[in-house]
Coordinates of C-alpha atoms in Angstrom, one line a residue:
Chain A
X18 CA 112.2 57.6 152.8
X19 CA 115.7 56.9 153.8
X20 CA 115.8 53.9 151.5
X21 CA 115.5 56.0 148.3
X22 CA 118.2 54.5 146.1
X23 CA 119.2 58.0 145.0
X24 CA 118.3 61.5 146.3
X25 CA 120.0 64.5 144.9
X26 CA 119.4 68.0 146.3
X27 CA 120.9 71.3 145.3
X28 CA 123.7 69.7 143.3
X29 CA 125.8 72.3 141.4
X30 CA 128.9 71.6 139.4
X31 CA 131.2 74.2 137.8
X32 CA 134.0 73.4 135.4
X33 CA 136.7 76.1 134.6
X34 CA 134.5 78.8 136.0
X35 CA 131.5 77.7 133.9
X36 CA 128.4 76.4 135.7
X37 CA 127.6 73.0 134.1
X38 CA 124.9 71.9 136.5
X39 CA 122.8 74.4 138.6
X40 CA 120.9 73.3 141.7
X41 CA 119.8 69.8 140.5
X42 CA 117.2 68.2 142.7
X43 CA 115.6 64.8 142.1
X44 CA 114.6 61.6 143.9
X45 CA 114.4 58.2 142.5
X46 CA 112.1 55.5 144.0
X47 CA 113.4 51.9 144.2
X48 CA 112.5 49.6 141.3
X49 CA 112.4 52.3 138.7
X50 CA 114.2 52.7 135.4
X51 CA 114.9 56.3 134.8
X52 CA 116.1 57.8 131.5
X53 CA 118.2 60.9 131.6
X54 CA 117.5 63.0 128.5
X55 CA 118.8 66.3 127.2
X56 CA 120.7 68.0 124.5
X57 CA 124.5 67.6 124.0
X58 CA 126.3 69.5 126.7
X59 CA 123.3 69.4 129.0
X60 CA 125.5 67.9 131.8
X61 CA 124.1 64.4 131.7
X62 CA 127.5 62.5 132.1
X63 CA 128.6 65.2 134.6
X64 CA 125.5 64.5 136.7
X65 CA 126.4 60.8 137.1
X66 CA 130.1 61.6 137.7
X67 CA 129.3 64.2 140.3
X68 CA 126.9 61.8 142.1
X69 CA 129.8 59.3 142.3
X70 CA 132.4 61.8 143.5
X71 CA 134.4 61.3 140.3
X72 CA 134.5 65.1 139.8
X73 CA 134.3 67.9 142.4
X74 CA 131.0 69.5 143.1
X75 CA 130.5 73.1 144.2
X76 CA 127.5 72.5 146.3
X77 CA 124.7 70.1 147.1
X78 CA 124.1 66.7 148.6
X79 CA 123.8 63.3 147.1
X80 CA 122.5 60.3 149.1
X81 CA 122.4 56.7 148.1
X82 CA 120.0 54.6 150.1
X83 CA 119.9 57.4 152.6
X84 CA 123.7 57.5 153.1
X85 CA 126.8 59.1 151.6
X86 CA 128.2 57.3 148.6
X87 CA 131.4 56.1 150.4
X88 CA 129.3 54.1 152.8
X89 CA 127.3 52.2 150.1
X90 CA 129.8 51.8 147.2
X91 CA 129.0 48.1 147.1
X92 CA 125.3 48.8 146.3
X93 CA 126.0 51.1 143.4
X94 CA 127.5 50.1 140.0
X95 CA 128.6 52.6 137.4
X96 CA 128.9 52.0 133.7
X97 CA 131.0 54.7 132.1
X98 CA 130.8 55.6 128.4
X99 CA 132.3 53.0 126.2
X100 CA 134.8 55.5 124.7
X101 CA 136.1 56.4 128.2
X102 CA 138.6 53.5 128.2
X103 CA 141.3 52.3 126.0
X104 CA 140.1 49.2 124.2
X105 CA 143.6 48.4 123.0
X106 CA 144.5 47.5 126.5
X107 CA 146.0 44.0 126.8
X108 CA 143.2 42.1 128.6
X109 CA 140.6 39.6 127.7
X110 CA 136.8 40.2 128.0
X111 CA 136.6 37.9 131.0
X112 CA 139.3 39.9 132.8
X113 CA 137.4 43.1 132.3
X114 CA 134.3 41.6 133.7
X115 CA 136.2 40.2 136.7
X116 CA 137.3 43.8 137.5
X117 CA 133.8 44.3 138.8
X118 CA 134.7 41.9 141.6
X119 CA 138.0 43.6 142.6
X120 CA 136.3 45.3 145.5
X121 CA 135.1 42.0 146.9
X122 CA 138.5 40.4 146.2
X123 CA 140.3 43.2 148.1
X124 CA 143.7 44.8 148.0
X125 CA 146.7 42.5 147.1
X126 CA 144.7 39.4 146.7
X127 CA 144.8 37.8 143.3
X128 CA 141.9 37.0 141.0
X129 CA 141.0 33.3 141.5
X130 CA 139.2 30.8 139.4
X131 CA 135.9 31.2 141.2
X132 CA 136.0 34.9 140.4
X133 CA 136.6 34.1 136.7
X134 CA 133.7 31.7 136.9
X135 CA 131.5 34.5 138.1
X136 CA 132.7 36.6 135.3
X137 CA 132.0 33.8 132.8
X138 CA 128.4 33.5 134.1
X139 CA 127.8 37.3 133.7
X140 CA 129.1 37.1 130.1
X141 CA 126.7 34.2 129.5
X142 CA 123.9 36.3 130.8
X143 CA 124.8 39.0 128.3
X144 CA 124.8 36.3 125.6
X145 CA 128.5 36.5 124.8
X146 CA 129.8 33.6 126.8
X147 CA 131.9 32.4 123.8
X148 CA 133.8 35.7 123.7
X149 CA 135.2 35.4 127.2
X150 CA 138.8 34.7 126.0
X151 CA 138.8 37.4 123.3
X152 CA 141.1 40.3 123.4
X153 CA 138.9 43.4 124.0
X154 CA 140.3 45.1 120.9
X155 CA 138.8 42.3 118.8
X156 CA 135.2 42.9 120.1
X157 CA 132.6 45.0 118.2
X158 CA 131.2 48.1 119.8
X159 CA 128.1 46.2 120.9
X160 CA 130.1 43.4 122.3
X161 CA 132.2 45.9 124.3
X162 CA 129.1 47.4 125.7
X163 CA 127.9 44.0 126.8
X164 CA 131.2 43.3 128.5
X165 CA 130.8 46.6 130.4
X166 CA 127.2 45.6 131.4
X167 CA 128.4 42.2 132.5
X168 CA 131.1 43.9 134.6
X169 CA 128.4 45.9 136.3
X170 CA 126.2 42.8 136.8
X171 CA 128.9 40.9 138.7
X172 CA 129.0 43.8 141.2
X173 CA 125.6 42.6 142.4
X174 CA 124.6 46.2 143.0
X175 CA 121.1 47.6 143.8
X176 CA 121.5 50.8 141.8
X177 CA 123.0 51.0 138.3
X178 CA 124.2 54.3 136.8
X179 CA 124.8 53.9 133.0
X180 CA 126.3 56.5 130.7
X181 CA 124.8 55.9 127.2
X182 CA 124.8 52.1 127.1
X183 CA 122.8 52.3 123.9
X184 CA 125.2 54.6 122.0
X185 CA 126.3 53.1 118.7
X186 CA 125.3 49.5 119.5
X187 CA 123.7 47.0 117.1
X188 CA 120.0 46.1 117.4
X189 CA 120.6 42.7 119.1
X190 CA 122.8 44.4 121.8
X191 CA 120.1 47.0 122.3
X192 CA 117.5 44.3 122.9
X193 CA 119.9 42.4 125.2
X194 CA 120.5 45.6 127.3
X195 CA 116.7 46.3 127.5
X196 CA 116.2 42.7 128.7
X197 CA 118.7 43.1 131.4
X198 CA 117.2 46.4 132.5
X199 CA 113.8 44.8 132.8
X200 CA 115.2 41.9 134.6
X201 CA 116.9 44.3 137.1
X202 CA 113.6 46.1 137.6
X203 CA 111.8 42.8 138.1
X204 CA 114.3 42.0 140.8
X205 CA 113.6 45.3 142.6
X206 CA 116.7 47.0 141.4
X207 CA 117.0 50.6 140.1
X208 CA 118.8 52.1 137.1
X209 CA 119.6 55.6 135.8
X210 CA 120.4 55.5 132.1
X211 CA 121.6 58.4 130.0
X212 CA 119.7 58.1 126.8
X213 CA 119.8 59.8 123.4
X214 CA 117.1 58.2 121.4
X215 CA 113.9 60.1 122.3
X216 CA 111.7 57.7 120.4
X217 CA 112.5 54.7 122.7
X218 CA 112.2 56.6 126.0
X219 CA 108.5 55.6 126.5
X220 CA 109.3 51.9 125.7
X221 CA 112.4 51.5 127.9
X222 CA 111.8 53.7 131.0
X223 CA 109.1 54.4 133.5
X224 CA 110.6 57.6 134.8
X225 CA 112.5 60.4 133.0
X226 CA 114.7 63.3 133.9
X227 CA 114.9 66.1 131.4
X228 CA 118.1 68.0 131.8
X229 CA 119.7 71.1 130.3
X230 CA 122.1 72.5 132.8
X231 CA 119.3 72.3 135.3
X232 CA 116.4 69.9 135.8
X233 CA 113.7 70.9 133.3
X234 CA 111.3 68.2 134.6
X235 CA 111.4 64.9 136.3
X236 CA 108.8 62.2 137.1
X237 CA 106.9 59.4 135.6
X238 CA 107.2 59.2 131.8
X239 CA 103.5 59.7 131.1
X240 CA 103.3 63.0 132.9
X241 CA 106.8 64.3 132.3
X242 CA 107.8 63.3 128.7
X243 CA 105.6 66.0 127.1
X244 CA 106.1 68.3 124.1
X245 CA 106.3 71.4 126.4
X246 CA 109.0 69.9 128.5
X247 CA 111.0 68.6 125.5
X248 CA 110.7 72.1 124.0
X249 CA 112.0 73.6 127.2
X250 CA 114.9 71.1 127.4
X251 CA 116.0 71.3 123.7
X252 CA 115.0 74.9 123.3
X253 CA 115.6 76.0 119.7
X254 CA 116.6 72.6 118.5
X255 CA 113.3 71.9 116.9
X256 CA 114.6 69.6 114.2
X257 CA 114.7 66.9 116.8
X258 CA 111.1 67.5 117.8
X259 CA 109.9 67.8 114.2
X260 CA 111.2 64.4 113.5
X261 CA 109.7 63.1 116.7
X262 CA 106.3 64.4 116.1
X263 CA 106.0 62.0 113.2
X264 CA 106.6 59.1 115.5
X265 CA 105.4 57.7 118.7
X266 CA 106.0 60.8 120.8
X267 CA 103.6 62.8 118.7
X268 CA 100.8 60.6 119.8
X269 CA 101.8 60.8 123.3
X270 CA 102.2 64.5 123.1
X271 CA 98.9 64.9 121.4
X272 CA 96.9 62.9 123.9
Chain B
X20 CA 185.7 54.2 129.2
X21 CA 189.4 54.1 128.5
X22 CA 189.5 51.2 131.0
X23 CA 188.0 48.9 128.4
X24 CA 189.8 50.2 125.3
X25 CA 191.7 46.9 125.2
X26 CA 188.5 45.1 124.1
X27 CA 189.1 42.3 126.6
X28 CA 186.3 41.1 128.7
X29 CA 187.3 41.2 132.4
X30 CA 184.8 39.7 134.7
X31 CA 185.7 41.9 137.7
X32 CA 184.9 44.9 135.6
X33 CA 182.6 43.9 132.8
X34 CA 180.6 41.5 135.0
X35 CA 179.6 44.3 137.4
X36 CA 178.9 46.7 134.5
X37 CA 176.5 44.2 133.0
X38 CA 174.9 43.5 136.3
X39 CA 174.3 47.2 136.9
X40 CA 172.9 47.5 133.3
X41 CA 170.5 44.6 133.8
X42 CA 169.3 45.9 137.2
X43 CA 168.8 49.4 135.8
X44 CA 167.1 48.3 132.6
X45 CA 164.7 45.8 134.3
X46 CA 163.7 48.2 137.1
X47 CA 162.8 50.9 134.5
X48 CA 161.0 48.4 132.2
X49 CA 158.8 47.1 135.1
X50 CA 157.3 50.5 135.9
X51 CA 157.6 51.6 132.3
X52 CA 154.9 49.1 131.3
X53 CA 152.2 51.1 133.0
X54 CA 153.5 54.4 131.6
X55 CA 153.2 52.9 128.1
X56 CA 149.7 51.5 128.8
X57 CA 148.5 54.8 130.3
X58 CA 149.7 56.4 127.1
X59 CA 151.8 58.6 129.4
X60 CA 155.2 57.5 128.0
X61 CA 156.3 61.1 127.8
X62 CA 155.7 61.4 131.5
X63 CA 158.6 59.0 132.1
X64 CA 160.7 61.4 130.0
X65 CA 159.3 64.4 131.8
X66 CA 159.9 63.0 135.3
X67 CA 163.4 61.7 134.6
X68 CA 164.4 65.2 133.6
X69 CA 162.4 66.9 136.2
X70 CA 164.1 65.0 139.1
X71 CA 167.2 67.1 138.5
X72 CA 166.4 70.0 140.8
X73 CA 165.4 67.4 143.5
X74 CA 168.9 65.9 143.2
X75 CA 170.6 69.3 143.1
X76 CA 168.8 70.5 146.2
X77 CA 169.8 67.3 148.0
X78 CA 173.4 67.9 147.0
X79 CA 173.3 71.5 148.1
X80 CA 171.8 70.7 151.4
X81 CA 173.8 67.6 152.4
X82 CA 176.9 68.5 150.5
X83 CA 177.4 64.9 149.6
X84 CA 176.2 62.2 147.2
X85 CA 174.4 60.0 149.7
X86 CA 171.6 58.0 148.2
X87 CA 168.8 58.6 150.6
X88 CA 168.5 62.4 150.4
X89 CA 168.8 62.1 146.6
X90 CA 165.9 59.6 146.5
X91 CA 163.7 61.8 148.8
X92 CA 164.4 64.8 146.7
X93 CA 163.6 62.9 143.5
X94 CA 160.4 61.4 144.8
X95 CA 159.2 64.8 145.9
X96 CA 159.9 66.4 142.6
X97 CA 158.5 63.4 140.7
X98 CA 155.2 63.8 142.4
X99 CA 155.4 67.6 142.0
X100 CA 156.0 67.1 138.2
X101 CA 153.0 64.7 137.8
X102 CA 150.7 66.9 139.9
X103 CA 151.7 70.1 138.2
X104 CA 151.2 68.6 134.8
X105 CA 147.8 67.3 135.8
X106 CA 146.8 70.6 137.4
X107 CA 147.9 72.5 134.2
X108 CA 145.9 70.1 132.1
X109 CA 142.8 70.2 134.3
X110 CA 142.9 74.0 134.2
X111 CA 141.9 73.5 130.6
X112 CA 144.1 76.3 129.2
X113 CA 146.9 74.0 127.9
X114 CA 146.8 70.6 126.4
X115 CA 148.5 67.6 127.9
X116 CA 151.6 67.6 125.8
X117 CA 152.2 71.3 126.3
X118 CA 151.6 71.2 130.0
X119 CA 154.2 68.4 130.3
X120 CA 156.6 70.3 128.1
X121 CA 156.2 73.4 130.3
X122 CA 156.6 71.6 133.6
X123 CA 159.5 69.3 132.8
X124 CA 161.7 71.8 130.8
X125 CA 161.2 74.4 133.5
X126 CA 162.2 71.9 136.3
X127 CA 165.0 70.5 134.2
X128 CA 166.4 73.9 133.5
X129 CA 166.1 74.8 137.2
X130 CA 167.9 71.6 138.0
X131 CA 170.7 72.3 135.5
X132 CA 171.3 75.8 137.0
X133 CA 171.4 74.3 140.5
X134 CA 173.6 71.3 139.5
X135 CA 176.2 73.6 138.0
X136 CA 176.2 75.5 141.3
X137 CA 176.3 72.2 143.3
X138 CA 179.1 70.9 141.1
X139 CA 181.4 73.5 142.7
X140 CA 180.9 72.0 146.0
X141 CA 180.2 68.3 145.3
X142 CA 182.2 66.0 143.1
X143 CA 179.6 65.9 140.4
X144 CA 179.9 66.1 136.6
X145 CA 176.8 67.5 134.9
X146 CA 177.7 65.4 131.8
X147 CA 177.6 62.2 133.9
X148 CA 174.2 63.1 135.1
X149 CA 172.9 63.3 131.6
X150 CA 174.7 60.4 130.0
X151 CA 175.6 58.2 133.0
X152 CA 179.0 56.6 133.6
X153 CA 178.1 52.9 133.8
X154 CA 181.8 52.1 133.0
X155 CA 182.8 53.5 136.4
X156 CA 180.5 51.1 138.3
X157 CA 183.2 48.7 139.5
X158 CA 185.4 51.5 140.9
X159 CA 183.1 52.7 143.8
X160 CA 182.5 49.6 146.0
X161 CA 181.0 49.0 149.4
X162 CA 182.3 46.1 151.5
X163 CA 179.4 43.7 152.3
X164 CA 180.6 40.7 154.3
X165 CA 183.4 39.1 152.3
X166 CA 182.6 40.9 149.0
X167 CA 183.2 44.2 147.5
X168 CA 180.0 45.2 145.8
X169 CA 179.7 48.3 143.7
X170 CA 177.6 50.9 145.4
X171 CA 175.6 51.4 142.2
X172 CA 174.7 47.7 142.1
X173 CA 173.4 47.9 145.7
X174 CA 171.3 50.9 145.0
X175 CA 169.9 49.5 141.8
X176 CA 169.1 46.1 143.4
X177 CA 167.1 47.9 146.1
X178 CA 165.1 49.8 143.5
X179 CA 164.5 46.6 141.5
X180 CA 163.1 44.8 144.5
X181 CA 160.9 47.9 145.2
X182 CA 159.6 48.0 141.7
X183 CA 159.1 44.2 141.6
X184 CA 157.1 44.2 144.8
X185 CA 155.0 47.1 143.6
X186 CA 154.2 45.6 140.2
X187 CA 153.6 42.1 141.4
X188 CA 151.9 43.1 144.7
X189 CA 149.6 45.6 143.1
X190 CA 149.2 43.8 139.7
X191 CA 145.5 43.6 139.9
X192 CA 145.1 47.2 141.2
X193 CA 147.5 48.5 138.5
X194 CA 145.6 46.7 135.8
X195 CA 142.3 48.2 137.0
X196 CA 143.5 51.8 137.6
X197 CA 145.4 51.8 134.3
X198 CA 142.5 50.5 132.2
X199 CA 139.6 52.2 133.9
X200 CA 140.4 54.8 136.6
X201 CA 136.8 55.8 136.9
X202 CA 135.7 52.3 137.8
X203 CA 138.7 52.0 140.2
X204 CA 137.5 55.1 142.0
X205 CA 133.9 53.9 142.3
X206 CA 135.1 50.5 143.6
X207 CA 137.1 52.4 146.3
X208 CA 140.6 51.9 144.8
X209 CA 142.1 55.4 144.8
X210 CA 143.5 55.5 141.3
X211 CA 145.2 58.9 141.9
X212 CA 147.2 57.5 144.9
X213 CA 148.3 54.5 142.9
X214 CA 149.3 56.9 140.0
X215 CA 151.3 59.0 142.4
X216 CA 153.0 55.8 143.8
X217 CA 153.9 54.9 140.2
X218 CA 155.3 58.4 139.7
X219 CA 157.4 58.2 142.8
X220 CA 158.9 54.9 141.6
X221 CA 159.5 56.3 138.2
X222 CA 161.4 59.2 139.8
X223 CA 163.3 56.9 142.2
X224 CA 164.2 54.6 139.3
X225 CA 165.4 57.6 137.2
X226 CA 167.6 58.7 140.1
X227 CA 169.0 55.3 140.7
X228 CA 169.8 55.0 137.0
X229 CA 171.3 58.5 136.6
X230 CA 174.8 57.2 137.6
X231 CA 174.6 54.2 135.3
X232 CA 172.7 55.1 132.1
X233 CA 172.1 58.7 132.9
X234 CA 169.1 60.9 132.9
X235 CA 168.3 60.8 129.2
X236 CA 168.9 57.2 128.2
X237 CA 166.9 55.9 131.1
X238 CA 163.8 57.1 129.1
X239 CA 164.7 54.4 126.5
X240 CA 164.7 51.8 129.3
X241 CA 161.3 53.0 130.6
X242 CA 159.6 53.0 127.2
X243 CA 161.2 50.8 124.6
X244 CA 161.2 47.4 126.2
X245 CA 157.5 47.6 127.2
X246 CA 156.5 49.0 123.8
X247 CA 158.4 46.1 122.2
X248 CA 156.7 43.5 124.5
X249 CA 153.3 45.0 123.8
X250 CA 153.8 44.3 120.1
X251 CA 154.4 40.6 120.9
X252 CA 151.7 39.8 123.4
X253 CA 148.1 40.7 124.3
X254 CA 148.5 39.6 127.9
X255 CA 149.4 42.2 130.5
X256 CA 151.2 39.6 132.7
X257 CA 153.3 38.3 129.8
X258 CA 154.0 41.9 128.7
X259 CA 155.6 42.7 132.1
X260 CA 157.8 39.6 131.9
X261 CA 158.7 40.0 128.3
X262 CA 159.7 43.6 128.7
X263 CA 161.9 42.7 131.6
X264 CA 163.6 40.0 129.5
X265 CA 164.2 42.5 126.6
X266 CA 165.6 45.0 129.1
X267 CA 168.0 42.5 130.5
X268 CA 169.0 41.3 127.1
X269 CA 169.6 44.9 126.0
X270 CA 172.0 45.4 128.9
X271 CA 174.1 42.3 128.1
X272 CA 174.1 42.7 124.4
X273 CA 174.6 46.5 124.8
X274 CA 177.8 46.1 126.8
X275 CA 179.1 43.4 124.5
X276 CA 178.4 45.5 121.5
X277 CA 179.9 48.6 123.0
X278 CA 183.2 46.8 123.4
X279 CA 183.2 44.7 120.3
X280 CA 181.3 46.4 117.5
X281 CA 183.5 49.6 117.2
X282 CA 186.6 47.2 117.0
X283 CA 185.3 45.9 113.7
X284 CA 185.8 49.3 112.3
X285 CA 189.1 49.9 114.0
X286 CA 187.8 52.1 116.8
X287 CA 188.0 51.8 120.6
X288 CA 185.0 50.8 122.7
X289 CA 182.0 53.1 122.9
X290 CA 179.6 53.9 125.7
X291 CA 177.7 51.0 127.1
X292 CA 174.6 53.0 128.1
X293 CA 174.2 54.3 124.6
X294 CA 174.6 50.9 123.1
X295 CA 172.0 49.5 125.6
X296 CA 169.5 52.1 124.3
X297 CA 170.4 51.3 120.7
X298 CA 169.8 47.6 121.4
X299 CA 166.3 48.3 122.8
X300 CA 165.6 50.1 119.6
X301 CA 166.8 47.2 117.5
X302 CA 164.5 44.8 119.5
X303 CA 161.6 47.1 118.9
X304 CA 162.1 47.2 115.1
X305 CA 162.6 43.4 115.1
X306 CA 159.3 43.0 117.0
X307 CA 157.6 45.5 114.5
X308 CA 158.7 43.2 111.7
X309 CA 157.4 40.1 113.6
X310 CA 154.1 41.6 114.8
X311 CA 152.0 41.2 111.7
X312 CA 153.0 37.6 111.5
X313 CA 152.2 37.0 115.2
X314 CA 148.8 38.7 114.7
X315 CA 147.9 36.2 112.0
X316 CA 148.9 33.3 114.2
X317 CA 147.4 34.9 117.3
X318 CA 143.9 35.4 115.9
X319 CA 143.4 31.7 115.5
X320 CA 144.5 30.8 119.0
X321 CA 143.6 33.8 121.1
X322 CA 140.4 32.2 122.4
X323 CA 142.4 29.5 124.1
X324 CA 145.2 31.6 125.4
X325 CA 145.0 32.1 129.2
X326 CA 146.0 35.3 130.8
X327 CA 148.8 34.9 133.3
X328 CA 149.4 37.1 136.3
X329 CA 153.0 37.4 137.1

């Protein structure tokens, strides 16, 4: 069991005296794609950041591959929300991707051509090889998201934590990201993806974590992504569910 | 200032003044790039004001104007200012601008109170702390081998080397932590440490500059040359070099203009530090005028442009 890519137990996070996450427990088997779903303010981004020690936690333990995060940084890649960085920053797409290699390159050492070649290859994998030399402020939202994904790919990690990679991207970028996720799973890698579009949860993920300040439910999509659990996670926000019941989820829920 | 009222350029005097100006302006511009890119330009302003109590305490303790205690005091207060600001902001009760405003004005006022006290004991003019006295550079020299080198020039050279080593040595790390501190932390680069190191250098640069351009005008040197360079390039490496070039040019032209321009209107020479800051402003507005034209040219060629590390 020590090789579970991610095991969280009793994780609590408080911010300015307010509890944002209360006693979160979950385990993630290798080779799974897990969607994290919940209403706004449910603490989804906070959960990822707390796992990665980016924000202080008040209690609990997080283990990656059976070890504390600092021992296995190289096996974990994080893709923050696209809006978390300044896209006016003076760098090219390929430079941003190469940042994923900085840990391998090490302190003081410069970025060399072979590193840039690796970055170019990752951009090609994301289908935007021709944009390598572009200033990042001249990329569309979807292209920026692909650059972020390429940056995570060059890290060659075994576990990917992604904060809303599908937010406000075009259809072709969404397909490209899904392709990449499936490719990762086929290669035995694991991913945790914060996701907003409830309709595509069943298509994209095999596991789901329903979150609203605490874990409402977690497990395989077929058993966990049910009307009751969604009700519990979204509480009074039935509008969302009403819309859903007209679509694929309704069938799933009804069966 | 009266020394130069004649309007004649004397190498022994003006040469050193210009050298001091260049060293000061380039040192400030180097670290200023990362303040501008972090969108923390005002932190440069805040820190250069906030170092005042550090200086005053150093004066009061040592009773002299030795450089080392001053730098230690400044570095301590610089980090204190950055940390306090961050802490206030993280507390969530005050926004970033207000927290900076609270911290640096309080520290600055405390410094002013202390400086006035210290001035009784140490030969120190509060006015010089604020506006600098770059014209006095050649008067206070240190004998180094066969040369008499102004003390200010020695101090500023040290700071320039320090800043240059920092920016060139940590170029990749600065780029990463400035663009995406979250990624930096997950990769094991401590973005907060690097940020604090940057703040220490900003504080040290502010102190080294306070004798030449003063506590207030050094802010222009931190912010305006990098902001100007940013308008003209999309490459971080080129931005660093361009900003240094603008800073140096502002020092040379600033001193020349301080001596010459008032003469055209029948006045004596004016302050070099002030004119240096005016020059950086002129460069900025010139670049503003050129930027749309460059954008049009740039769009076509940007795909072939290579990014150059310094």
